[in-house]
Structure formats: structure tokens, C-alpha cells
XYZ file of C-alpha atoms in Angstrom:
367
model
C 15.918 5.299 7.812
C 13.469 4.211 5.546
C 13.293 1.119 6.974
C 13.074 2.169 11.107
C 12.122 5.640 9.814
C 12.054 8.904 12.323
C 15.879 7.384 13.636
C 17.208 11.278 13.411
C 14.509 11.892 16.598
C 16.294 9.422 18.988
C 20.179 9.398 18.210
C 21.075 5.872 20.532
C 18.536 4.318 17.292
C 20.924 5.351 15.222
C 23.365 2.240 16.374
C 20.770 -0.081 15.691
C 20.252 0.339 12.224
C 20.162 -2.398 9.694
C 23.406 -3.141 7.977
C 21.742 -2.180 4.724
C 21.150 1.484 6.583
C 23.212 1.909 8.078
C 26.257 1.634 4.793
C 23.766 3.021 2.851
C 26.248 5.475 0.706
C 29.061 2.673 0.621
C 26.488 0.305 -0.707
C 25.914 2.871 -3.836
C 29.246 3.269 -4.655
C 29.479 0.416 -4.596
C 26.870 0.137 -6.926
C 27.593 2.482 -8.881
C 31.274 0.788 -9.585
C 29.745 -2.571 -9.837
C 27.948 -1.013 -12.857
C 30.395 1.081 -14.137
C 32.506 -2.283 -14.508
C 30.039 -3.987 -15.941
C 28.880 -2.008 -19.120
C 32.939 -1.026 -19.473
C 34.122 -4.880 -19.071
C 31.752 -6.918 -19.779
C 31.070 -7.683 -23.726
C 27.642 -6.547 -24.988
C 26.160 -6.303 -21.709
C 24.725 -2.587 -22.757
C 23.316 -4.450 -25.709
C 21.983 -7.327 -23.802
C 20.391 -4.702 -21.619
C 19.311 -2.022 -23.966
C 17.935 -4.985 -25.890
C 15.100 -6.109 -22.774
C 12.696 -3.164 -23.922
C 9.672 -3.009 -24.058
C 7.895 0.127 -26.520
C 11.465 2.284 -25.584
C 10.667 1.533 -21.769
C 13.748 0.024 -20.982
C 11.969 -3.605 -18.251
C 15.138 -3.903 -16.110
C 15.495 -0.274 -15.330
C 11.387 0.073 -14.800
C 11.472 -3.363 -12.546
C 14.390 -1.782 -10.331
C 12.364 1.110 -9.971
C 9.034 -0.721 -8.666
C 10.898 -2.425 -6.486
C 11.866 0.571 -5.113
C 8.732 2.748 -5.103
C 6.073 0.275 -3.929
C 7.684 -0.223 -0.174
C 7.681 3.930 -0.135
C 4.486 4.090 -1.613
C 2.726 1.758 0.512
C 4.430 3.268 3.854
C 1.514 6.535 2.992
C -1.354 7.396 5.098
C -3.515 7.876 2.271
C -6.922 9.064 4.183
C -4.756 12.056 5.293
C -3.774 13.121 1.869
C -5.871 16.376 2.812
C -3.682 17.789 5.269
C -1.399 18.061 1.842
C -3.630 19.210 -0.216
C -5.312 21.831 1.389
C -1.557 23.388 2.570
C -1.669 26.252 -0.071
C 2.281 26.978 0.601
C 3.355 24.079 -0.420
C 1.820 23.470 -3.285
C 2.077 27.526 -5.037
C 6.028 26.912 -3.707
C 6.171 23.700 -5.333
C 4.727 24.507 -8.932
C 7.098 27.533 -8.203
C 10.558 26.025 -7.995
C 9.493 22.805 -10.382
C 8.170 24.518 -13.447
C 9.566 28.018 -13.538
C 13.259 27.831 -10.862
C 13.786 24.606 -12.535
C 13.496 24.846 -16.208
C 14.889 28.583 -16.237
C 17.895 27.765 -14.053
C 19.245 24.805 -15.621
C 18.256 26.353 -18.811
C 21.218 29.410 -17.783
C 23.349 26.976 -16.462
C 23.224 25.024 -19.525
C 24.167 28.137 -21.900
C 27.181 29.286 -18.944
C 28.636 25.724 -18.427
C 28.800 24.582 -22.213
C 28.346 27.247 -24.945
C 30.122 25.777 -27.132
C 28.728 21.990 -26.878
C 25.087 22.210 -28.192
C 24.346 18.437 -27.947
C 25.419 18.736 -23.716
C 23.950 21.800 -24.184
C 20.182 20.785 -25.443
C 20.421 17.683 -23.584
C 21.087 19.403 -20.306
C 17.346 21.851 -20.503
C 16.162 18.191 -21.716
C 16.866 17.364 -17.996
C 15.919 20.220 -16.458
C 12.374 20.681 -18.032
C 11.981 16.620 -17.108
C 10.975 17.114 -12.903
C 11.184 14.026 -10.925
C 8.246 11.729 -10.179
C 9.776 8.447 -9.169
C 13.797 8.168 -7.223
C 12.667 11.233 -5.241
C 9.930 9.149 -3.611
C 13.007 7.003 -1.640
C 15.365 10.219 -0.854
C 12.256 11.966 0.406
C 11.720 9.428 2.930
C 15.161 8.374 3.656
C 16.103 12.035 4.758
C 12.474 11.528 6.909
C 10.511 13.848 4.993
C 6.132 13.740 4.476
C 5.632 10.864 2.800
C 1.972 12.232 2.499
C 3.039 15.406 0.757
C 5.609 13.958 -1.510
C 3.447 11.572 -2.977
C 0.960 14.347 -3.264
C 4.156 17.498 -4.779
C 4.846 14.191 -7.680
C 1.048 13.274 -8.445
C 1.143 17.050 -9.231
C 4.302 17.484 -10.881
C 3.089 14.054 -13.405
C 0.136 15.970 -14.333
C 2.103 19.016 -15.320
C 4.778 16.816 -17.153
C 1.648 15.810 -19.176
C 0.364 18.914 -20.148
C 3.786 21.245 -19.948
C 6.881 19.341 -20.896
C 6.599 19.759 -24.953
C 5.416 23.004 -24.848
C 8.053 23.809 -22.366
C 10.236 22.352 -24.587
C 9.313 23.853 -27.590
C 10.320 27.050 -25.219
C 13.892 27.154 -23.880
C 14.909 25.372 -27.321
C 13.170 27.386 -29.948
C 11.756 30.051 -28.597
C 13.586 32.039 -25.753
C 17.179 31.230 -28.092
C 15.719 33.097 -30.517
C 14.318 35.817 -28.550
C 18.050 36.112 -27.095
C 19.991 35.593 -30.836
C 21.096 32.363 -29.865
C 20.452 28.723 -31.448
C 17.303 27.398 -31.729
C 16.665 23.893 -32.036
C 13.607 21.190 -31.757
C 12.019 18.471 -29.328
C 9.592 15.392 -30.470
C 7.863 14.147 -27.110
C 4.619 12.874 -27.501
C 2.284 13.560 -25.024
C 1.655 9.197 -25.076
C 5.422 8.931 -24.204
C 5.296 11.686 -21.483
C 2.228 10.026 -20.691
C 3.621 5.987 -20.829
C 6.454 7.243 -18.515
C 4.268 8.580 -15.960
C 1.579 5.339 -15.819
C 4.835 3.268 -15.577
C 6.487 4.752 -13.254
C 4.514 6.677 -10.517
C 0.764 4.942 -11.443
C 2.030 1.539 -10.951
C 3.923 1.549 -7.756
C 0.977 3.945 -6.160
C -2.184 1.732 -6.670
C -0.518 -1.069 -5.504
C 0.588 1.111 -2.262
C -3.103 2.192 -2.268
C -4.583 -1.431 -2.208
C -1.991 -3.076 -0.135
C -2.599 -0.235 2.620
C -6.617 -0.496 1.737
C -6.631 -3.989 1.478
C -4.559 -4.958 4.127
C -5.899 -2.305 6.760
C -9.322 -3.527 5.592
C -8.602 -7.922 6.509
C -5.783 -7.307 9.189
C -6.055 -3.519 10.858
C -3.653 -0.641 11.118
C -2.000 -1.919 13.919
C -0.363 -5.478 11.951
C -0.134 -2.899 8.569
C 2.064 -1.111 10.357
C 4.405 -3.177 12.920
C 4.166 -6.458 10.227
C 3.353 -6.211 7.330
C 5.371 -2.306 6.274
C 8.217 -3.943 7.709
C 8.839 -6.778 5.859
C 8.481 -4.654 2.623
C 10.167 -2.205 3.589
C 14.675 -3.185 2.555
C 12.858 -4.053 -0.613
C 12.914 -0.050 -1.209
C 16.624 -0.200 -0.975
C 17.314 -3.633 -2.695
C 15.434 -1.871 -4.945
C 17.447 1.569 -5.631
C 20.763 -0.275 -5.749
C 19.711 -2.720 -8.401
C 18.395 0.495 -10.491
C 21.598 1.735 -10.193
C 23.544 -1.507 -11.439
C 21.394 -1.297 -14.611
C 21.589 2.560 -15.702
C 25.335 2.823 -14.934
C 25.920 -0.901 -17.008
C 23.994 0.696 -19.871
C 26.514 3.956 -20.008
C 29.470 2.424 -18.363
C 31.621 2.103 -21.734
C 30.745 5.510 -23.048
C 30.855 7.470 -19.403
C 34.351 5.575 -18.714
C 36.402 6.709 -22.035
C 34.574 10.468 -22.198
C 35.842 11.585 -18.731
C 36.318 15.214 -20.003
C 33.184 15.530 -21.765
C 31.697 14.342 -18.184
C 33.196 16.565 -16.225
C 31.901 19.465 -18.119
C 28.334 18.043 -18.318
C 28.546 17.733 -14.196
C 29.126 20.911 -12.766
C 26.102 22.445 -14.484
C 24.092 19.891 -13.306
C 25.892 19.882 -9.621
C 25.041 23.889 -9.138
C 21.570 22.975 -10.236
C 21.193 20.427 -7.612
C 22.720 22.461 -4.822
C 20.604 25.738 -5.487
C 17.786 23.947 -6.368
C 17.402 22.010 -2.839
C 19.006 25.151 -1.389
C 16.305 27.033 -3.095
C 13.762 24.528 -1.723
C 15.132 24.831 2.110
C 14.981 28.689 2.246
C 11.897 29.022 0.694
C 10.314 25.765 2.981
C 12.249 27.643 6.179
C 10.649 31.027 4.992
C 7.080 30.019 4.392
C 7.700 28.080 8.495
C 6.666 24.686 6.607
C 8.615 22.749 9.209
C 11.252 20.351 8.954
C 9.542 17.270 6.680
C 7.557 19.577 4.460
C 10.074 21.652 3.985
C 12.890 18.175 3.088
C 9.846 17.005 0.392
C 8.951 20.249 -1.345
C 14.025 20.611 -1.740
C 13.797 17.491 -2.372
C 10.680 17.577 -5.110
C 12.754 20.197 -6.830
C 16.008 19.156 -6.915
C 15.079 15.503 -8.844
C 14.968 14.544 -11.886
C 13.064 12.134 -13.936
C 16.186 11.405 -15.780
C 14.148 8.354 -17.213
C 11.801 10.408 -19.431
C 15.387 12.805 -20.276
C 17.146 9.425 -21.152
C 14.027 8.326 -22.850
C 13.421 11.916 -25.304
C 16.609 12.452 -25.627
C 17.246 9.019 -27.307
C 13.951 9.117 -29.864
C 14.845 12.698 -30.678
C 18.135 12.572 -31.569
C 19.294 8.647 -30.641
C 21.059 7.044 -28.631
C 24.316 7.550 -29.727
C 23.785 10.997 -29.701
C 25.319 14.204 -26.895
C 22.320 14.809 -25.691
C 21.235 11.030 -24.900
C 24.941 11.632 -23.163
C 23.848 14.393 -20.668
C 20.487 12.639 -19.899
C 22.689 9.564 -18.833
C 25.098 11.663 -16.498
C 22.042 13.341 -14.888
C 21.659 9.805 -12.584
C 25.764 9.589 -12.312
C 26.124 13.256 -10.015
C 22.529 13.492 -8.681
C 22.422 9.700 -7.326
C 25.564 10.328 -5.405
C 24.614 14.300 -4.812
C 21.136 13.835 -3.153
C 22.531 10.933 -1.345
C 25.052 13.445 0.169
C 21.764 15.611 0.736
C 19.843 13.288 2.405
C 22.659 13.513 5.308
C 23.441 17.474 5.275
C 19.031 16.836 5.350
C 19.188 14.907 8.487
C 22.025 17.184 10.564
C 19.884 20.260 9.586
C 16.669 18.543 11.011
C 17.406 19.932 14.774
C 16.766 23.594 13.405
C 13.103 22.939 12.453
C 9.851 22.085 14.615
C 7.925 20.346 12.622
C 4.523 21.114 11.806
C 3.915 18.155 11.763
C 0.467 16.754 14.545
C 1.750 14.213 17.400
C -0.050 11.330 15.076
C 0.791 11.662 12.173
C 3.926 12.011 12.941
C 4.251 8.298 14.447
C 2.812 7.359 11.859
C 5.863 7.190 10.473
C 7.177 5.220 12.664
C 6.592 1.885 10.954
């Protein structure tokens, strides 16, 4: 999928996928279990991984995400981004899903499922405010979504995240509960903390991907870049994903396995959230006639969350051992397998769509 691109167009090609691609759900499951076992069974593993950080940013997680995102962003044809920025239906749909529906839905689900657990409830609301700017790139690529559209929507989410995260946190944790006669709380999230997350997890791989395409094509031409260079770096996206999953689950393996009932309570609203956001994105994209690729991108960018930022904010405000931090950690525990499953659901739905993309643009993804 990610390394061979539009294989769903040609079912016979599926049999020629690499072992990594063909058994991706198995590798992800193994990575999750391995990470949980590391965190649970290896003494000091959690503390060792947590100590490897700079200014509150986990270096192992940062390295994994950068390795994961660079190949995908190197595949983007930046000279075609104007075809996305001119699509007002896509942009407005994304803004509505990410910054109106998403936070409101998570607020409602948190209060509905966790009325007696304020720490977990607050943690989930914070997760709902942190719109995805990193891992969604690879889910979109695996589902053969529109790479250029994903790059633009993620960039827009990044800008809104810096400007609106603290404001929406104040509204959903303090103002709205006050209006409804519910318990109120506060959040501490500085603009720099949010901007730092954006710059590290999106800015660095975006600049590297753009520079690779610009200088690579300039030196050896587009044909060499897309037929020689891209296939070599493509598998590293999945290596980075698997490494990131192992680190994430190892960091919290002990807490997750020692509090299984709490994890289940937190997981239920998350499952509903991912299903509604992804399904809502698909329904909206189909209703607007966006075609498969951009509908897929709209759905995945709406369903994903920036768990790195949510966890960092929860730890900074409430502490590393808080229920809010645990709720943030459970986010990727549920998001990873659910969105992997939705990748396959998306590919199965592909035949129902007639792509709105032109032939040359579709061909660009066959690298």
C-alpha cells in the first residue's frame, strides 16, 4: 500500500506486495504486544525511555514519527498543492469536522461515558482538542488517499492548533460546563508548547520532504526521483510506524496492563468517537462529490488526533501519573488498531467511488 501505492486499482498486484505491506496488521499487533511486554516486564524501561527527552519532547517518539512521516511527505507533489487549496468544499468540510464537530463530540462522549471519572473525562476532552498532524499522514497513504490534500489539511490543522487549542480548552473545560451546571476545570497550554509540537512533528519532516523532491528532481529528474528514490525510502515509513508503536506502548505498558478496567472505560468513548468522525468524514465527502481520494483524506484527518500534544499537555497540567495523562495514553492504544482497520474498510469501499482526480495526478502516486 504505502510502498506500492495504488494497488487497490489492480487486485492482481496485491499478491505482489512486500511481506511488510501484506501482513501489516500482524506487524502492528506484534509491535503493540511487544511494547506492552517491554513496559510491563523489563524493570526501569518506562523510566529509561521517559528520561530520553529534550524540553519535554520524547526523543524516541520524535525519532520514530520523523522516520515515519518523511517518506510520505517526500512523495507529495508540492507543485500540485494549488489543486487542493482551490477546493473550498474540502477545506470547509475539514475545518467543520476538525474544529466544530470533533471537540464537541468528544466533550459529549466524555460526559456520557465517564460522568463519575473526572480525571479520565478531562483527559479525553483534551484528546479531542488535539487534531492530528502526524500519524494521519501514514493512515491516509495506506488507504491511497490524496497525498497533496493530506499535506494541506494537516498544515491547516497545525495553524488552527497553535491559535485555537488553548481557547477551546478553556471553553470546553470551563465555560461550557459552567453553562450546563457541570464540574469545571482548567488547562495549561502555552502557545510555545503547542507550536513546538507542530514544528517538530510536522515542520521537520515537511521541510525534509519538500527539499528532497525539489533538489532530487532538480539534480536527476522526476522520473529518477519517483522510480528510484521513492521506492528506496518508502518502506521506512512503516519501519518508523512500528518503532513508534513499540515505544509508545512500552512507555505506558505497566499502567495499561495494571489498570485494564480503567482502560476499557476510556476506550469505549474513543471507539465511538473514531467511528463517528471517520464515518462522518466519509459521508460528508461522498455527499460533496469529492471522489475517493479526497473523501478518504477528509475522513482520516477528521478521525485522527495529536496524541503527542494531548499527552504533553495532560502531563504538564496534571502530572505524569494523573488520570488525564492515562486517558491521553489510551488514545493511541485504541487509535492505532481502529484506524488500521478503517484503512482496509476504506480500500474495500473504493470501488463505490469515481475519483475526481485527473489521470496525471493519479499516476503520480504510483511511485
